[in-house]
PDB file of C-alpha atoms in Angstrom:
ATOM      1  CA  MET E 857       8.938  10.118 -18.673  1.00 47.00           C
ATOM      2  CA  SER E 858      11.240  13.008 -19.499  1.00 42.00           C
ATOM      3  CA  ASP E 859      12.692  14.840 -16.540  1.00 46.00           C
ATOM      4  CA  SER E 860      12.554  18.219 -18.144  1.00 46.00           C
ATOM      5  CA  ALA E 861      10.973  21.115 -16.298  1.00 51.00           C
ATOM      6  CA  THR E 862       8.082  21.264 -18.845  1.00 68.00           C
ATOM      7  CA  GLU E 863       6.994  17.701 -18.783  1.00 82.00           C
ATOM      8  CA  PRO E 864       5.315  16.051 -15.716  1.00 93.00           C
ATOM      9  CA  GLY E 865       7.207  13.677 -13.505  1.00 95.00           C
ATOM     10  CA  LEU E 866       5.794  10.927 -11.282  1.00 97.00           C
ATOM     11  CA  ILE E 867       5.834  11.788  -7.540  1.00 98.00           C
ATOM     12  CA  LEU E 868       5.353   8.941  -5.028  1.00 98.00           C
ATOM     13  CA  ALA E 869       3.294  10.139  -2.071  1.00 97.00           C
ATOM     14  CA  SER E 870       4.738   7.538   0.291  1.00 93.00           C
ATOM     15  CA  ALA E 871       8.081   7.039   2.205  1.00 89.00           C
ATOM     16  CA  SER E 872       7.598   3.263   1.890  1.00 89.00           C
ATOM     17  CA  PRO E 873      10.772   1.655   0.478  1.00 91.00           C
ATOM     18  CA  ARG E 874       8.900  -1.421  -0.664  1.00 93.00           C
ATOM     19  CA  ARG E 875       6.615   0.771  -2.857  1.00 95.00           C
ATOM     20  CA  ARG E 876       9.671   2.493  -4.365  1.00 96.00           C
ATOM     21  CA  ASP E 877      11.216  -1.013  -5.036  1.00 96.00           C
ATOM     22  CA  LEU E 878       7.997  -2.285  -6.559  1.00 97.00           C
ATOM     23  CA  LEU E 879       7.898   0.641  -9.034  1.00 97.00           C
ATOM     24  CA  ALA E 880      11.472  -0.005  -9.886  1.00 96.00           C
ATOM     25  CA  GLN E 881      10.477  -3.625 -10.936  1.00 95.00           C
ATOM     26  CA  ILE E 882       8.413  -2.159 -13.785  1.00 95.00           C
ATOM     27  CA  GLY E 883      11.002   0.494 -14.752  1.00 95.00           C
ATOM     28  CA  LEU E 884       9.488   3.450 -12.883  1.00 96.00           C
ATOM     29  CA  VAL E 885      11.644   5.779 -10.913  1.00 95.00           C
ATOM     30  CA  PRO E 886       9.733   8.519  -9.226  1.00 96.00           C
ATOM     31  CA  ARG E 887      11.096  12.046  -9.822  1.00 95.00           C
ATOM     32  CA  ARG E 888      10.609  12.681  -6.119  1.00 94.00           C
ATOM     33  CA  ILE E 889       9.300  10.962  -2.947  1.00 96.00           C
ATOM     34  CA  VAL E 890       7.062  13.221  -0.916  1.00 96.00           C
ATOM     35  CA  ALA E 891       5.478  11.512   2.077  1.00 92.00           C
ATOM     36  CA  ALA E 892       1.919  12.706   3.030  1.00 90.00           C
ATOM     37  CA  ASP E 893       1.783  13.453   6.693  1.00 85.00           C
ATOM     38  CA  LEU E 894      -1.845  12.675   7.398  1.00 91.00           C
ATOM     39  CA  ASP E 895      -3.898  11.256  10.288  1.00 88.00           C
ATOM     40  CA  GLU E 896      -4.407   7.713   9.329  1.00 89.00           C
ATOM     41  CA  GLN E 897      -6.959   6.787  11.886  1.00 91.00           C
ATOM     42  CA  PRO E 898     -10.122   5.148  10.604  1.00 94.00           C
ATOM     43  CA  LEU E 899     -13.240   7.337  10.874  1.00 94.00           C
ATOM     44  CA  ALA E 900     -15.961   6.012  13.245  1.00 94.00           C
ATOM     45  CA  GLY E 901     -17.686   3.027  11.617  1.00 93.00           C
ATOM     46  CA  GLU E 902     -15.487   3.196   8.535  1.00 96.00           C
ATOM     47  CA  LEU E 903     -15.177  -0.100   6.706  1.00 97.00           C
ATOM     48  CA  PRO E 904     -11.871  -1.331   5.247  1.00 98.00           C
ATOM     49  CA  ARG E 905     -12.514  -0.557   1.550  1.00 98.00           C
ATOM     50  CA  PRO E 906     -13.709   3.028   1.955  1.00 98.00           C
ATOM     51  CA  TYR E 907     -10.862   3.560   4.558  1.00 98.00           C
ATOM     52  CA  ALA E 908      -8.212   2.417   2.096  1.00 98.00           C
ATOM     53  CA  GLU E 909      -9.659   4.451  -0.827  1.00 98.00           C
ATOM     54  CA  ARG E 910     -10.053   7.528   1.326  1.00 98.00           C
ATOM     55  CA  LEU E 911      -6.527   7.499   2.504  1.00 97.00           C
ATOM     56  CA  ALA E 912      -5.061   6.790  -0.983  1.00 98.00           C
ATOM     57  CA  ARG E 913      -7.104   9.671  -2.373  1.00 98.00           C
ATOM     58  CA  GLU E 914      -6.205  12.106   0.474  1.00 97.00           C
ATOM     59  CA  LYS E 915      -2.458  11.248   0.256  1.00 97.00           C
ATOM     60  CA  ALA E 916      -2.362  11.951  -3.403  1.00 98.00           C
ATOM     61  CA  ALA E 917      -4.449  15.106  -3.231  1.00 97.00           C
ATOM     62  CA  HIS E 918      -2.454  16.474  -0.312  1.00 97.00           C
ATOM     63  CA  VAL E 919       0.897  16.031  -1.996  1.00 97.00           C
ATOM     64  CA  ALA E 920      -0.463  17.331  -5.385  1.00 97.00           C
ATOM     65  CA  ALA E 921      -1.624  20.489  -3.585  1.00 97.00           C
ATOM     66  CA  MET E 922       1.814  21.014  -2.089  1.00 95.00           C
ATOM     67  CA  LEU E 923       3.606  21.133  -5.474  1.00 96.00           C
ATOM     68  CA  ASP E 924       3.761  23.870  -8.037  1.00 95.00           C
ATOM     69  CA  GLU E 925       5.503  21.872 -10.689  1.00 95.00           C
ATOM     70  CA  PRO E 926       3.793  19.720 -13.513  1.00 96.00           C
ATOM     71  CA  ALA E 927       3.546  16.308 -11.993  1.00 97.00           C
ATOM     72  CA  LEU E 928       1.390  13.204 -11.455  1.00 97.00           C
ATOM     73  CA  VAL E 929       1.134  12.131  -7.764  1.00 98.00           C
ATOM     74  CA  LEU E 930       0.557   8.522  -6.848  1.00 98.00           C
ATOM     75  CA  GLY E 931      -0.968   7.809  -3.485  1.00 98.00           C
ATOM     76  CA  ALA E 932      -1.587   4.401  -2.068  1.00 97.00           C
ATOM     77  CA  ASP E 933      -2.880   2.733   1.055  1.00 96.00           C
ATOM     78  CA  THR E 934      -2.828  -0.884   2.096  1.00 96.00           C
ATOM     79  CA  VAL E 935      -5.280  -2.360   4.707  1.00 97.00           C
ATOM     80  CA  VAL E 936      -5.421  -5.758   6.276  1.00 98.00           C
ATOM     81  CA  ALA E 937      -8.950  -6.680   7.328  1.00 98.00           C
ATOM     82  CA  LEU E 938     -10.638  -9.625   9.161  1.00 97.00           C
ATOM     83  CA  GLY E 939     -14.115  -9.228   7.812  1.00 94.00           C
ATOM     84  CA  ARG E 940     -15.211  -5.724   8.693  1.00 95.00           C
ATOM     85  CA  ARG E 941     -12.321  -5.306  11.224  1.00 96.00           C
ATOM     86  CA  ILE E 942      -9.415  -3.103  10.149  1.00 97.00           C
ATOM     87  CA  LEU E 943      -6.100  -4.424  11.698  1.00 97.00           C
ATOM     88  CA  PRO E 944      -3.611  -1.735  12.614  1.00 95.00           C
ATOM     89  CA  LYS E 945      -0.156  -1.004  11.365  1.00 93.00           C
ATOM     90  CA  ALA E 946       2.161  -2.672  13.834  1.00 96.00           C
ATOM     91  CA  GLU E 947       4.228   0.080  15.412  1.00 94.00           C
ATOM     92  CA  ASP E 948       5.227  -2.026  18.414  1.00 97.00           C
ATOM     93  CA  ARG E 949       5.804  -5.670  19.294  1.00 97.00           C
ATOM     94  CA  ASP E 950       2.599  -6.039  21.215  1.00 98.00           C
ATOM     95  CA  THR E 951       0.539  -4.857  18.437  1.00 97.00           C
ATOM     96  CA  ALA E 952       2.241  -7.240  16.037  1.00 97.00           C
ATOM     97  CA  ARG E 953       1.653 -10.155  18.464  1.00 98.00           C
ATOM     98  CA  ARG E 954      -2.036  -9.387  18.626  1.00 98.00           C
ATOM     99  CA  CYS E 955      -2.295  -9.160  14.869  1.00 98.00           C
ATOM    100  CA  LEU E 956      -0.495 -12.409  14.259  1.00 98.00           C
ATOM    101  CA  SER E 957      -2.561 -14.146  16.842  1.00 98.00           C
ATOM    102  CA  LEU E 958      -5.754 -12.968  15.131  1.00 98.00           C
ATOM    103  CA  LEU E 959      -4.483 -14.093  11.678  1.00 98.00           C
ATOM    104  CA  SER E 960      -3.324 -17.461  12.809  1.00 98.00           C
ATOM    105  CA  GLY E 961      -5.056 -20.238  10.950  1.00 98.00           C
ATOM    106  CA  ARG E 962      -7.413 -17.693   9.230  1.00 97.00           C
ATOM    107  CA  ARG E 963      -8.120 -16.214   5.818  1.00 97.00           C
ATOM    108  CA  HIS E 964      -8.119 -12.485   5.568  1.00 98.00           C
ATOM    109  CA  SER E 965      -8.327  -9.657   3.077  1.00 98.00           C
ATOM    110  CA  VAL E 966      -5.695  -7.254   1.952  1.00 98.00           C
ATOM    111  CA  LEU E 967      -6.967  -4.149   0.189  1.00 98.00           C
ATOM    112  CA  THR E 968      -4.717  -1.761  -1.530  1.00 98.00           C
ATOM    113  CA  ALA E 969      -6.109   1.403  -3.092  1.00 98.00           C
ATOM    114  CA  ILE E 970      -4.187   3.593  -5.404  1.00 98.00           C
ATOM    115  CA  ALA E 971      -4.933   7.096  -6.560  1.00 98.00           C
ATOM    116  CA  LEU E 972      -3.397   9.301  -9.220  1.00 98.00           C
ATOM    117  CA  ARG E 973      -3.767  13.070  -9.002  1.00 98.00           C
ATOM    118  CA  PRO E 974      -2.237  15.693 -11.334  1.00 97.00           C
ATOM    119  CA  THR E 975      -0.880  18.916  -9.869  1.00 97.00           C
ATOM    120  CA  ALA E 976      -2.599  22.173 -10.913  1.00 97.00           C
ATOM    121  CA  ALA E 977       0.475  22.877 -13.114  1.00 96.00           C
ATOM    122  CA  TRP E 978      -0.357  19.951 -15.382  1.00 96.00           C
ATOM    123  CA  ALA E 979      -3.826  20.530 -16.750  1.00 93.00           C
ATOM    124  CA  GLU E 980      -3.658  17.590 -19.230  1.00 94.00           C
ATOM    125  CA  GLY E 981      -3.460  15.026 -16.324  1.00 95.00           C
ATOM    126  CA  ARG E 982      -6.500  13.445 -14.953  1.00 95.00           C
ATOM    127  CA  ALA E 983      -7.467  11.885 -11.716  1.00 97.00           C
ATOM    128  CA  SER E 984      -7.963   8.151 -11.474  1.00 97.00           C
ATOM    129  CA  GLU E 985      -8.222   5.436  -8.825  1.00 98.00           C
ATOM    130  CA  ARG E 986      -8.311   1.726  -8.520  1.00 98.00           C
ATOM    131  CA  THR E 987      -8.674  -0.777  -5.491  1.00 98.00           C
ATOM    132  CA  VAL E 988      -7.346  -4.372  -5.512  1.00 98.00           C
ATOM    133  CA  VAL E 989      -8.617  -6.908  -3.017  1.00 98.00           C
ATOM    134  CA  SER E 990      -6.472 -10.047  -2.306  1.00 98.00           C
ATOM    135  CA  THR E 991      -6.859 -12.953   0.032  1.00 98.00           C
ATOM    136  CA  VAL E 992      -4.229 -14.338   2.199  1.00 98.00           C
ATOM    137  CA  THR E 993      -4.398 -17.508   4.454  1.00 98.00           C
ATOM    138  CA  PHE E 994      -2.049 -18.067   7.295  1.00 98.00           C
ATOM    139  CA  ALA E 995      -1.356 -21.627   8.698  1.00 98.00           C
ATOM    140  CA  ARG E 996      -2.048 -21.964  12.457  1.00 98.00           C
ATOM    141  CA  LEU E 997       0.986 -20.383  14.291  1.00 98.00           C
ATOM    142  CA  THR E 998       2.287 -21.774  17.536  1.00 98.00           C
ATOM    143  CA  ASP E 999       3.484 -19.434  20.258  1.00 97.00           C
ATOM    144  CA  GLN E1000       7.058 -20.224  19.295  1.00 98.00           C
ATOM    145  CA  GLN E1001       6.481 -19.471  15.676  1.00 98.00           C
ATOM    146  CA  ILE E1002       4.835 -16.033  16.574  1.00 98.00           C
ATOM    147  CA  LYS E1003       7.864 -15.242  18.840  1.00 97.00           C
ATOM    148  CA  ALA E1004      10.214 -16.102  15.962  1.00 98.00           C
ATOM    149  CA  LEU E1005       8.261 -13.819  13.544  1.00 97.00           C
ATOM    150  CA  LEU E1006       8.373 -11.034  16.209  1.00 98.00           C
ATOM    151  CA  ASP E1007      12.115 -11.525  16.772  1.00 97.00           C
ATOM    152  CA  ALA E1008      12.820 -11.286  12.956  1.00 96.00           C
ATOM    153  CA  GLY E1009      11.447  -7.684  13.101  1.00 95.00           C
ATOM    154  CA  ASP E1010      10.116  -7.284   9.621  1.00 93.00           C
ATOM    155  CA  TRP E1011       6.550  -6.643  11.082  1.00 95.00           C
ATOM    156  CA  GLU E1012       7.500  -3.157  11.883  1.00 95.00           C
ATOM    157  CA  GLY E1013       5.182  -0.599  10.378  1.00 92.00           C
ATOM    158  CA  LYS E1014       3.427  -3.323   8.375  1.00 94.00           C
ATOM    159  CA  ALA E1015      -0.435  -3.447   8.216  1.00 94.00           C
ATOM    160  CA  GLY E1016      -1.537  -6.465  10.032  1.00 96.00           C
ATOM    161  CA  GLY E1017       1.996  -7.113  11.544  1.00 97.00           C
ATOM    162  CA  TYR E1018       3.475  -9.070   8.692  1.00 97.00           C
ATOM    163  CA  ALA E1019       5.237  -8.666   5.378  1.00 94.00           C
ATOM    164  CA  LEU E1020       4.441 -11.086   2.479  1.00 95.00           C
ATOM    165  CA  GLN E1021       8.082 -10.718   1.352  1.00 93.00           C
ATOM    166  CA  GLY E1022       9.405 -11.374   4.797  1.00 94.00           C
ATOM    167  CA  HIS E1023       9.737 -14.207   7.262  1.00 96.00           C
ATOM    168  CA  ALA E1024       5.999 -14.652   7.435  1.00 97.00           C
ATOM    169  CA  ALA E1025       6.078 -16.157   3.926  1.00 96.00           C
ATOM    170  CA  SER E1026       6.877 -19.564   5.423  1.00 96.00           C
ATOM    171  CA  HIS E1027       3.558 -19.639   7.168  1.00 97.00           C
ATOM    172  CA  ILE E1028       1.308 -18.335   4.347  1.00 97.00           C
ATOM    173  CA  ARG E1029      -0.604 -21.209   2.818  1.00 97.00           C
ATOM    174  CA  PHE E1030      -2.547 -19.279   0.156  1.00 95.00           C
ATOM    175  CA  VAL E1031      -2.641 -15.999  -1.778  1.00 96.00           C
ATOM    176  CA  SER E1032      -5.232 -15.129  -4.144  1.00 97.00           C
ATOM    177  CA  GLY E1033      -5.175 -11.746  -6.108  1.00 96.00           C
ATOM    178  CA  SER E1034      -2.117  -9.573  -6.531  1.00 97.00           C
ATOM    179  CA  PRO E1035       0.999 -10.451  -4.614  1.00 95.00           C
ATOM    180  CA  SER E1036       2.482  -6.951  -5.308  1.00 97.00           C
ATOM    181  CA  ALA E1037      -0.802  -5.425  -3.904  1.00 97.00           C
ATOM    182  CA  VAL E1038      -0.287  -7.393  -0.673  1.00 96.00           C
ATOM    183  CA  ILE E1039       3.212  -6.076  -0.476  1.00 95.00           C
ATOM    184  CA  GLY E1040       2.096  -2.514  -1.014  1.00 95.00           C
ATOM    185  CA  LEU E1041       1.326  -1.540  -4.717  1.00 97.00           C
ATOM    186  CA  PRO E1042      -0.605  -3.395  -7.346  1.00 98.00           C
ATOM    187  CA  LEU E1043       1.741  -3.081 -10.296  1.00 98.00           C
ATOM    188  CA  PHE E1044      -0.648  -4.108 -12.998  1.00 97.00           C
ATOM    189  CA  GLU E1045      -3.135  -1.620 -11.977  1.00 97.00           C
ATOM    190  CA  VAL E1046      -0.631   1.197 -11.589  1.00 97.00           C
ATOM    191  CA  ALA E1047       0.587   0.477 -15.141  1.00 97.00           C
ATOM    192  CA  GLN E1048      -2.940   0.502 -16.457  1.00 96.00           C
ATOM    193  CA  LEU E1049      -3.729   3.820 -14.842  1.00 97.00           C
ATOM    194  CA  LEU E1050      -0.489   5.367 -16.142  1.00 96.00           C
ATOM    195  CA  ARG E1051      -1.209   4.196 -19.594  1.00 95.00           C
ATOM    196  CA  GLY E1052      -4.450   6.091 -19.432  1.00 94.00           C
ATOM    197  CA  GLN E1053      -2.511   9.223 -18.953  1.00 96.00           C
ATOM    198  CA  LYS E1054      -1.220  11.459 -21.743  1.00 93.00           C
ATOM    199  CA  GLY E1055       2.445  10.633 -22.424  1.00 90.00           C
ATOM    200  CA  ALA E1056       4.741   7.735 -22.323  1.00 89.00           C
ATOM    201  CA  TRP E1057       5.037   6.824 -18.636  1.00 92.00           C
ATOM    202  CA  LEU E1058       6.319   3.323 -18.932  1.00 88.00           C
ATOM    203  CA  PRO E1059       9.494   2.072 -20.713  1.00 78.00           C
TER     204      PRO E1059
END
C-alpha cells in the first residue's frame, strides 16, 4: 500500500518481532508498530477462544483510537489451551517449566485471533476478525529435556512456554492447522482479510 499521507497504512498493534517477521514473509511491512498496553489477564471464567478474540479486538481498537491518521490496525492474540484451561505466557523459568510439564506427552490447542480495525480517519475501511485453531502434540519430555529447553531460553514471553520455531520443535510430534498461527499470526487469514479491504494491500 502506498505510504502517502492520504492513503491508509498497515499498523501492527504488537511489539512481537515474530509477528513482524511473519508479515514480511508475505511482503507486508507495517507502516508503524504500536504496541497496545492492555491488561491481558483472563476474565473470571473466560474460555480460551473468547479470551483470544477479546484481546485481539481490544488491541486493534485501542491502537486505532490512538491514531489520527488514515490506517488499518492489525491486532492479534495467541492462546495455548489444555481443554478449557488457558496456559500463561512464560515470563519466568518456573512458569515455563510448569507449562512444559503440563504439555509433555499431550495434545493441546493453539488459538490465534486476529482483528482489523480502521482508524476514524479512514472511513472506507471496515472491521473484520478471524480465529484459527491449531492442534499441537508434544512427545513425552524427560526432566533433562525440559531443563535443556529452559536453558535454551526461547520460551521467554511465549504462550505455553515454548516456540514452534525454537528448540521445542525437536519434541513436537504433530501439528494440525496453521503453523504460522501457532507461531503468532495466521498468514492466510491475514491475507484474506486484507483482500477484503479497499485498496491493494498485498504485493
